[in-house]
CSV table of C-alpha atoms and ligand atoms in Angstrom, one decimal:
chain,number,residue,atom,x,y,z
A,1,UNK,CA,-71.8,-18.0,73.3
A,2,UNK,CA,-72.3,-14.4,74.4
A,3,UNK,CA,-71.7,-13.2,77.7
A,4,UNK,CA,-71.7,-10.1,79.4
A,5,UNK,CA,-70.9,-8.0,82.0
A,6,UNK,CA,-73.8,-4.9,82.9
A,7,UNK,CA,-75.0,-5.1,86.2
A,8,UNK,CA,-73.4,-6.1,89.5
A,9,UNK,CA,-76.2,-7.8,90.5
A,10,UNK,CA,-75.7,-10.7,87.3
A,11,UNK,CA,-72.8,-11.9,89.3
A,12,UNK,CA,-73.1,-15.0,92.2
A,13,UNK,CA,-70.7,-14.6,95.3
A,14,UNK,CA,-68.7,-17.4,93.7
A,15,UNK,CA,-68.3,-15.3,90.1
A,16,UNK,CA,-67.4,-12.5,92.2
A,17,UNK,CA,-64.3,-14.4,94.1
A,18,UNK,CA,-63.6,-16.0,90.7
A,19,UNK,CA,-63.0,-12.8,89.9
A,20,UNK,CA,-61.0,-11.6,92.4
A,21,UNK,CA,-59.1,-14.4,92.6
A,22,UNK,CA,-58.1,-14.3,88.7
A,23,UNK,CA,-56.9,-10.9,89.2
A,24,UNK,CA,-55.1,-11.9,92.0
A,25,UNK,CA,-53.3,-14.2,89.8
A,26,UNK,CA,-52.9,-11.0,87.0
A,27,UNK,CA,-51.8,-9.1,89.6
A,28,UNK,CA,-48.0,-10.3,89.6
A,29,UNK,CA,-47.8,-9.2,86.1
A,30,UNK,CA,-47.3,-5.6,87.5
A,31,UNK,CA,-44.4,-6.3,89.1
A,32,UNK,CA,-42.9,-7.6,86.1
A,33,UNK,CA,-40.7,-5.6,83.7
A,34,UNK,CA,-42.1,-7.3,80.8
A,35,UNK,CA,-45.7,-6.7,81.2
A,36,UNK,CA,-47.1,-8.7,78.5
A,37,UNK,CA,-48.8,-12.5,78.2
A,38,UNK,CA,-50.2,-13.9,75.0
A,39,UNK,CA,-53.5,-14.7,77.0
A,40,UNK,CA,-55.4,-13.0,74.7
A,41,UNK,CA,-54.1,-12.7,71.3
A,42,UNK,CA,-56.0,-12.5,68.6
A,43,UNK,CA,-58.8,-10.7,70.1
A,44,UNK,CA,-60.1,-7.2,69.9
A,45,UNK,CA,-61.3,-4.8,72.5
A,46,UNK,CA,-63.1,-1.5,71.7
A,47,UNK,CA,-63.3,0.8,74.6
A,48,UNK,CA,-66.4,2.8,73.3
A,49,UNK,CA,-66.4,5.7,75.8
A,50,UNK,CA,-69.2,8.4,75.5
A,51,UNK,CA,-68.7,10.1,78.9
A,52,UNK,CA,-64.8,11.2,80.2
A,53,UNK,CA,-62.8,9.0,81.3
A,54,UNK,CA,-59.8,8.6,83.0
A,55,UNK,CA,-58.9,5.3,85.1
A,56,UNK,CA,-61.6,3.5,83.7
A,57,UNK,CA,-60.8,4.1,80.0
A,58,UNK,CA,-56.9,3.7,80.5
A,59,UNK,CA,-57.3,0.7,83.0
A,60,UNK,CA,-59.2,-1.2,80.1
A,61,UNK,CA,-57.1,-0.5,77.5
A,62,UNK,CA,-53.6,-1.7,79.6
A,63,UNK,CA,-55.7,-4.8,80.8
A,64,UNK,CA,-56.3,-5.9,77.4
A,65,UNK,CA,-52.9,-5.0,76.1
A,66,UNK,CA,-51.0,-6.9,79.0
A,67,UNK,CA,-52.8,-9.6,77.4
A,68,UNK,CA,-52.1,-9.2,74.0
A,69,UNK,CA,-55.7,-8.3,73.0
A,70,UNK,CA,-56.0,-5.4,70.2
A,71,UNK,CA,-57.7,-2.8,71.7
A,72,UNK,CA,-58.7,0.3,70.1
A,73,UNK,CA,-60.6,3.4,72.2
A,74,UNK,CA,-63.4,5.5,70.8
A,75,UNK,CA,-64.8,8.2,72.0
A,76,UNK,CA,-68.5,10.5,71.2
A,77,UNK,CA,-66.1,12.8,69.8
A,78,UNK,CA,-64.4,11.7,67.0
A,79,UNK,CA,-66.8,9.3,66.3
A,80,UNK,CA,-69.9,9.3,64.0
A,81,UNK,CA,-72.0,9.8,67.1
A,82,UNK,CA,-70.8,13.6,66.8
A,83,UNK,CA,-72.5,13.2,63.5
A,84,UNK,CA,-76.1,12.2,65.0
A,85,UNK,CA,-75.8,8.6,64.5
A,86,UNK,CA,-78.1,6.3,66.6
A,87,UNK,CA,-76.9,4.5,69.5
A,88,UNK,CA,-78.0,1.4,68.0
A,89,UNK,CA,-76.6,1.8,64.7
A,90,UNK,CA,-72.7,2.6,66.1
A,91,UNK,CA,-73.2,-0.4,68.2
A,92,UNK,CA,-74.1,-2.8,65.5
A,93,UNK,CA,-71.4,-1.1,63.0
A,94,UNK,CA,-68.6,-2.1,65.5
A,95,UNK,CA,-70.1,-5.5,65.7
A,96,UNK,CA,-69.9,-5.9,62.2
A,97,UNK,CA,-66.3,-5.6,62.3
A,98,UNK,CA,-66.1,-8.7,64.6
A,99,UNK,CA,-64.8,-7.5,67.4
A,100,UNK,CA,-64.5,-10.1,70.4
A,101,UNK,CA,-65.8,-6.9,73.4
A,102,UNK,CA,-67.2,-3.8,73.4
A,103,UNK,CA,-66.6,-1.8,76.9
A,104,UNK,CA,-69.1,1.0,76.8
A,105,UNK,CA,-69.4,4.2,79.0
A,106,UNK,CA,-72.4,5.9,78.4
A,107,UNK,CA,-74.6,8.7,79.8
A,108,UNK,CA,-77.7,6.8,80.0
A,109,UNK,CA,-79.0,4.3,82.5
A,110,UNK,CA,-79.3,1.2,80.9
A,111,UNK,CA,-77.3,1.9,78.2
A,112,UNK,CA,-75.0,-1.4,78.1
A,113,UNK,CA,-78.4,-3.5,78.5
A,114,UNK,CA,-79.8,-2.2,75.4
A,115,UNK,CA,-76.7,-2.5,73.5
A,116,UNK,CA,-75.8,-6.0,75.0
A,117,UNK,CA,-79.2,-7.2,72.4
A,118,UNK,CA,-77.9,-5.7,70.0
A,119,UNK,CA,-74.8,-6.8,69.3
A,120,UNK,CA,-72.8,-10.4,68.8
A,121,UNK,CA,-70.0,-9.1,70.9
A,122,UNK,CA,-69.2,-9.7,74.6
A,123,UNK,CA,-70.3,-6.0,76.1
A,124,UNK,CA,-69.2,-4.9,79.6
A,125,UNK,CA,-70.6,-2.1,81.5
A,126,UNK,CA,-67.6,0.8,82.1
A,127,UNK,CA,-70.1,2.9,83.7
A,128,UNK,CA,-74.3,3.8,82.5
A,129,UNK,CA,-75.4,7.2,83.8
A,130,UNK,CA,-76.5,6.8,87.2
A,131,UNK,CA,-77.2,3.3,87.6
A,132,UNK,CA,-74.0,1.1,87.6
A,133,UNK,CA,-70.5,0.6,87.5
A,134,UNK,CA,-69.8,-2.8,88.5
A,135,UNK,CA,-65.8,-3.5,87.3
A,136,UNK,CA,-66.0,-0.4,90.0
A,137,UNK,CA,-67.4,-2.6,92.5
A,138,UNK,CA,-64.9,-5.5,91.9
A,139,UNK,CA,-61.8,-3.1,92.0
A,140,UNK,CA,-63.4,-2.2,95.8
A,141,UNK,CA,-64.2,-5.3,96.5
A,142,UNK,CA,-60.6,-6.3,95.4
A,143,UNK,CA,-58.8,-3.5,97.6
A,144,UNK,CA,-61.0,-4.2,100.3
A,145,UNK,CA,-60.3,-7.9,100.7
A,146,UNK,CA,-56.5,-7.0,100.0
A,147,UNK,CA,-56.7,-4.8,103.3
A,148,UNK,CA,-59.1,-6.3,105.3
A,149,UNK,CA,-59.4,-9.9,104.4
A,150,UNK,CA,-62.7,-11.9,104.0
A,151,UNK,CA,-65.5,-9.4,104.3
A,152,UNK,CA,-67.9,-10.9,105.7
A,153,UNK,CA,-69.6,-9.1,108.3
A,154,UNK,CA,-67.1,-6.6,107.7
A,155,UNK,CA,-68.6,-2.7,108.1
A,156,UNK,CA,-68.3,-0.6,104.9
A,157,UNK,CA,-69.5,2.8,104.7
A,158,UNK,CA,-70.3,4.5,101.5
A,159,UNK,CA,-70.4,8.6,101.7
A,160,UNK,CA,-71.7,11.2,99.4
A,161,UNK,CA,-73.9,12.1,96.4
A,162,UNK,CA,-75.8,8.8,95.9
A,163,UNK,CA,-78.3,9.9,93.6
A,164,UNK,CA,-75.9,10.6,91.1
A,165,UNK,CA,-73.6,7.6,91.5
A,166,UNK,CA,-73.3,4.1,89.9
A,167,UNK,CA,-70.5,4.2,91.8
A,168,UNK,CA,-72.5,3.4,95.1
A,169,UNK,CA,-75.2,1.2,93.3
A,170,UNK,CA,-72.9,-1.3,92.3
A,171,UNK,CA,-70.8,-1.3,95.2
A,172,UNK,CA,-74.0,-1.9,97.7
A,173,UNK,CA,-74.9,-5.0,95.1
A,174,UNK,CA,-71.2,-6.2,95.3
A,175,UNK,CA,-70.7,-5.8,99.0
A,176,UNK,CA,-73.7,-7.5,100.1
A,177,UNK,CA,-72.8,-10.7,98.0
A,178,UNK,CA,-69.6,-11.0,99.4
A,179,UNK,CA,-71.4,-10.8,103.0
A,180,UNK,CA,-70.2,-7.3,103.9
A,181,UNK,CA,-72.4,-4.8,106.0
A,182,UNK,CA,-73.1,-1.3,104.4
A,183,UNK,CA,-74.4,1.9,105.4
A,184,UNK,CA,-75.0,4.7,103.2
A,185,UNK,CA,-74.8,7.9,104.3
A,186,UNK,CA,-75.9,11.2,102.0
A,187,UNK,CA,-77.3,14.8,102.9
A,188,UNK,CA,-81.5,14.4,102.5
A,189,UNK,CA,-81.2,16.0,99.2
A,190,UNK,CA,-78.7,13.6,97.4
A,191,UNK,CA,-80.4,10.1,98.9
A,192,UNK,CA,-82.0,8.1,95.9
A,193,UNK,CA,-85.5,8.2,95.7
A,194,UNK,CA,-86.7,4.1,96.6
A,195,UNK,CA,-83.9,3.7,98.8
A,196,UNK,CA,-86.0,3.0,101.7
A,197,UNK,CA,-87.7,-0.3,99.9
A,198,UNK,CA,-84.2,-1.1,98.5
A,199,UNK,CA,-82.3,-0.9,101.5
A,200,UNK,CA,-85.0,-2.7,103.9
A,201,UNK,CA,-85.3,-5.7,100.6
A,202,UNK,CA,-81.2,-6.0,100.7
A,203,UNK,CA,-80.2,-5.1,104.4
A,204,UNK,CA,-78.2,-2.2,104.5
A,205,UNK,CA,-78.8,0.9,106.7
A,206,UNK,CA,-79.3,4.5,105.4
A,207,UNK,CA,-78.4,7.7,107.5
A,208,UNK,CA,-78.2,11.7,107.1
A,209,UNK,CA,-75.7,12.1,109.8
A,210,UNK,CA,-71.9,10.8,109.1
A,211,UNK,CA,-70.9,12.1,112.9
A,212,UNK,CA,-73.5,9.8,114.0
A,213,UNK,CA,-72.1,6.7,111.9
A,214,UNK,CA,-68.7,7.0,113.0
A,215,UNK,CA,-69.4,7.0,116.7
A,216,UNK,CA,-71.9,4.7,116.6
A,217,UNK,CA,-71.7,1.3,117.9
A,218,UNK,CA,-70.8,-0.6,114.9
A,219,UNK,CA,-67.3,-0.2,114.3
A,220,UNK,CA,-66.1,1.2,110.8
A,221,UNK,CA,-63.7,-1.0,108.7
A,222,UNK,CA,-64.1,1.0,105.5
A,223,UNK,CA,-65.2,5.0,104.1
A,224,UNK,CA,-65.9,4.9,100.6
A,225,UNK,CA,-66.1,8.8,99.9
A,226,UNK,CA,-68.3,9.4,96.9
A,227,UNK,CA,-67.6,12.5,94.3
A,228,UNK,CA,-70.0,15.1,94.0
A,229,UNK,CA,-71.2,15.0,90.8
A,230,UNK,CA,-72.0,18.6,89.6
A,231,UNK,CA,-72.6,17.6,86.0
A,232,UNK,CA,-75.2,15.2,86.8
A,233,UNK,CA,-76.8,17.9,88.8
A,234,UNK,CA,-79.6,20.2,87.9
A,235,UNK,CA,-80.4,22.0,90.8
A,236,UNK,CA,-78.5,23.4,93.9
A,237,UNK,CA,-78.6,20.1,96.0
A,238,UNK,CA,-76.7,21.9,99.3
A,239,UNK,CA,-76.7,25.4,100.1
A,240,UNK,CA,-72.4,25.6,99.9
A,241,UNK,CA,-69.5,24.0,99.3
A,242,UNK,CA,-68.4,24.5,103.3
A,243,UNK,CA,-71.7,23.4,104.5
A,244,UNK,CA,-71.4,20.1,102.4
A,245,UNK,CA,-67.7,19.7,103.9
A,246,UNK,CA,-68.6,20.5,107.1
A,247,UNK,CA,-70.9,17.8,107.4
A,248,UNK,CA,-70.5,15.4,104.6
A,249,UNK,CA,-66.5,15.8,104.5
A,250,UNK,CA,-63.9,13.6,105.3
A,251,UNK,CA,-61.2,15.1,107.0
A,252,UNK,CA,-58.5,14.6,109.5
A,253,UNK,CA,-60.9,14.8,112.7
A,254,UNK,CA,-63.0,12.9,111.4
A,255,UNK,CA,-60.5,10.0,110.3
A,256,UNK,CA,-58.8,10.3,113.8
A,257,UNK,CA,-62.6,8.4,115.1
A,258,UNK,CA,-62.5,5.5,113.3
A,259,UNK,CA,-60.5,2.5,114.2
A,260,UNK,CA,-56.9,1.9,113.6
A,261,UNK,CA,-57.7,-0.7,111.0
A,262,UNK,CA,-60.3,1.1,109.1
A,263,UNK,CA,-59.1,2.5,105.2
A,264,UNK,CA,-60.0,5.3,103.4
A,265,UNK,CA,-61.0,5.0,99.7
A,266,UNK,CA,-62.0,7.2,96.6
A,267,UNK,CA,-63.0,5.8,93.1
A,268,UNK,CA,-61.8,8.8,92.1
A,269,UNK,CA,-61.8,11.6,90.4
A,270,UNK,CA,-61.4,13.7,93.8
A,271,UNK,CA,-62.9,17.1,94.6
A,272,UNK,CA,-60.4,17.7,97.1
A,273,UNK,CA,-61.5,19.7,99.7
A,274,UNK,CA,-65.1,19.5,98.6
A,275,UNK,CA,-65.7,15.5,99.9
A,276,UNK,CA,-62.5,15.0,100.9
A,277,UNK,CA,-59.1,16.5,102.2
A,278,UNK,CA,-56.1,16.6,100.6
A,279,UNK,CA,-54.4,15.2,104.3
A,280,UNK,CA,-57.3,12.3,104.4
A,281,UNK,CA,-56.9,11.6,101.4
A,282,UNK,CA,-53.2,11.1,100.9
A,283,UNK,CA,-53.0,9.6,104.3
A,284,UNK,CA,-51.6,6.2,105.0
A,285,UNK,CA,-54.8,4.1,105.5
A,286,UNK,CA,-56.2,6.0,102.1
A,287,UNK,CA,-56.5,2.9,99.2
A,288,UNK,CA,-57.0,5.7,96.3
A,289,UNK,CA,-53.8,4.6,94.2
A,290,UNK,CA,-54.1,1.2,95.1
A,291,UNK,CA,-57.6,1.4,93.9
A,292,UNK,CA,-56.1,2.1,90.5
A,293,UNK,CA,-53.5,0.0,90.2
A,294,UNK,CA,-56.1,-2.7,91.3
A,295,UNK,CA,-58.6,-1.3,88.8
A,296,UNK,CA,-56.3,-3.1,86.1
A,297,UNK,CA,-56.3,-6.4,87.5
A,298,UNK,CA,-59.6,-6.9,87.9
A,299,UNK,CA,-60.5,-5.7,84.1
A,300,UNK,CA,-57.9,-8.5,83.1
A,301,UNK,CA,-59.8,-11.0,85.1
A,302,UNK,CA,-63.1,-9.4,83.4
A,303,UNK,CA,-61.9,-9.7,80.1
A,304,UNK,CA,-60.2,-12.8,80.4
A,305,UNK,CA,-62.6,-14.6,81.4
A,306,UNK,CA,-65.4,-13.4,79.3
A,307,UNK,CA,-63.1,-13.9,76.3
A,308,UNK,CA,-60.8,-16.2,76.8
A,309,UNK,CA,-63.4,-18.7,75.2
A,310,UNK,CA,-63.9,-22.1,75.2
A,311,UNK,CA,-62.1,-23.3,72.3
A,312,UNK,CA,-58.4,-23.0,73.2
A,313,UNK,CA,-58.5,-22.2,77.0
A,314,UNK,CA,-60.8,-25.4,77.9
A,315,UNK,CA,-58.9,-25.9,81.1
A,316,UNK,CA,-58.6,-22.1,82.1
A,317,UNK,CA,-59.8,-21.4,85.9
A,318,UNK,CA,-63.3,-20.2,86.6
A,319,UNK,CA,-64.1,-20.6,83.1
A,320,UNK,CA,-67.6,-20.6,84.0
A,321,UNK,CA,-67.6,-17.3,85.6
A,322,UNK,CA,-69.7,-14.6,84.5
A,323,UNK,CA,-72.3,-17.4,82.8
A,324,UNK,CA,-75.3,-15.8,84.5
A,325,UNK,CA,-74.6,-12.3,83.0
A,326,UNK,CA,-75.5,-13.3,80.1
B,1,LIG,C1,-66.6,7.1,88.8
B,1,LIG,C2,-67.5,7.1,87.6
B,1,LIG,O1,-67.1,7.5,86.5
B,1,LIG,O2,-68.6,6.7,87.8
B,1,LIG,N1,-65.2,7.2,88.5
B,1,LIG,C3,-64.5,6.1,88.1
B,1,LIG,O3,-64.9,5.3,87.2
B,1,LIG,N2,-63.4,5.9,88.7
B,1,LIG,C4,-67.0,8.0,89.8
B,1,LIG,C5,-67.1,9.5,89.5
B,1,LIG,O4,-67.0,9.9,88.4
B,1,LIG,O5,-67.3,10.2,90.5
């Protein structure tokens, strides 16, 4: 049986915790000095990446060699994709090769989803264009509930370019299934056309005005600060670099007005300076290297438990999970 991992939103609030849970249980295996288990042996991983990459890339490839899987990383260049070939016939050439996943980073939205119909093999999402990034959202979701505990009700606050990001798409999806309040905020110019409808259908607020957020009633328990994504863009989407600091930024005057509690985080890579300041963000409530470090863990619960089949694992935990991403 095939299953997949492409869209946040193909995951139930009890896959998501039997996800975070699982890497919970992977996560010891960073402490070891020997960081190696058998779990998946036998199995092979390509890390097909068409876009640069690198925690996402690197994070996949340890995951699946911690657990014995052979896992080999391609890239556009290099490959016979530099050559012209089709989407669609690279994907089924690496499928021919039986290969157990395929963990594709692409440039276009809805990349994985075509591919995923293509192919035999298991196929999870590392990131399509601007539309989603959901081991992303796990490895937030992951940090998040490491810091804060359960998070429901909990107030998460996601900052930045949100028309480019799958970044922010997938984290909304994620958050909101695990009960946790959002509120996005972006300059006019960089707010995703629809989100009105989207974010009155799945209840989270939208503002303009970061200052605004941050004193406002609802106390903050998280800032997810977003990159700004200059090779997505084609168009000046602010008139500077200081104006987009000097209201979009996160910076130490800004941190100093939200609670004691609250975390900072980045998926990273930073524009320091640009979204974020280099004191903000190596502060002591920033999660940015956690983030990492947790970004492994969760792609060995991914990859476990979409591969770690039926035949000799019958009794592994949350085998189930992931079912409805099919
Ligand atoms: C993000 C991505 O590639 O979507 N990075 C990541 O995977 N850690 C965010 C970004 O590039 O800004």
């Amino acid at each position: 049986m095939t299953r997949h991992l492409i869209s946040s939103a193909d995951l139930t609030r009890r896959d998501v915790e039997d996800i975070l849970e699982t890497a919970a249980s992977m996560h010891d295996l960073q402490r070891r000095e020997v960081k190696k288990v058998p779990t998946l042996r036998g199995r092979t991983v390509i890390n097909f990446f068409f876009e640069d990459s690198t925690r996402t890339r690197s994070s996949f490839e340890i995951a699946g060699k911690w657990m014995s899987a052979d896992t080999i990383n391609l890239s556009a260049k290099g490959s016979s994709t530099s050559k012209g070939e089709s989407l669609r016939d690279t994907a089924m050439t690496i499928d021919a090769m039986a290969v157990d996943a395929l963990v594709i980073r692409h440039n276009a939205s809805g990349a994985c989803h075509q591919v995923a119909k293509w192919v035999r093999c298991s196929v999870i999402n590392a990131g399509d264009g601007t539309h989603e990034h959901p081991t992303q959202a796990l490895l937030d979701a992951y940090t998040l509930r490491t810091r804060l505990g359960d998070l429901d009700g909990r107030h998460v606050v996601i900052v930045g370019d949100l028309t480019h990001s799958r970044v922010f798409r997938s984290n909304v999806i994620t958050l909101k299934t695990l009960g946790a309040r959002v509120t996005v905020v972006a300059p006019p110019t960089l707010m995703p056309s629809g989100i009105g409808a989207w974010s009155e259908a799945d209840g989270f607020a939208t503002s303009w005005d970061l200052d605004a957020v941050l004193a406002g009633d609802d106390p903050v328990d998280a800032v997810m600060m977003l990159r700004v994504q200059r090779e997505r863009m084609s168009a000046a989407y602010f008139p500077s670099a200081r104006e987009y600091s000097r209201r979009y930024g996160l910076d130490a005057r800004r941190m100093a007005r939200l609670p004691e509690h609250a975390i900072v985080m980045h998926p990273g890579p930073m524009n320091r300076g640009l979204e974020i300041t280099a004191d903000a963000a190596d502060s002591a409530r920033s999660t940015i290297v956690e983030q990492v470090a947790n970004g492994v863990s969760v792609r060995m619960a991914v990859l476990y438990l979409l591969l770690a089949g039926s035949d000799d694992h019958e009794e592994a935990p949350a085998r189930s999970v992931l079912e409805g991403a099919r």
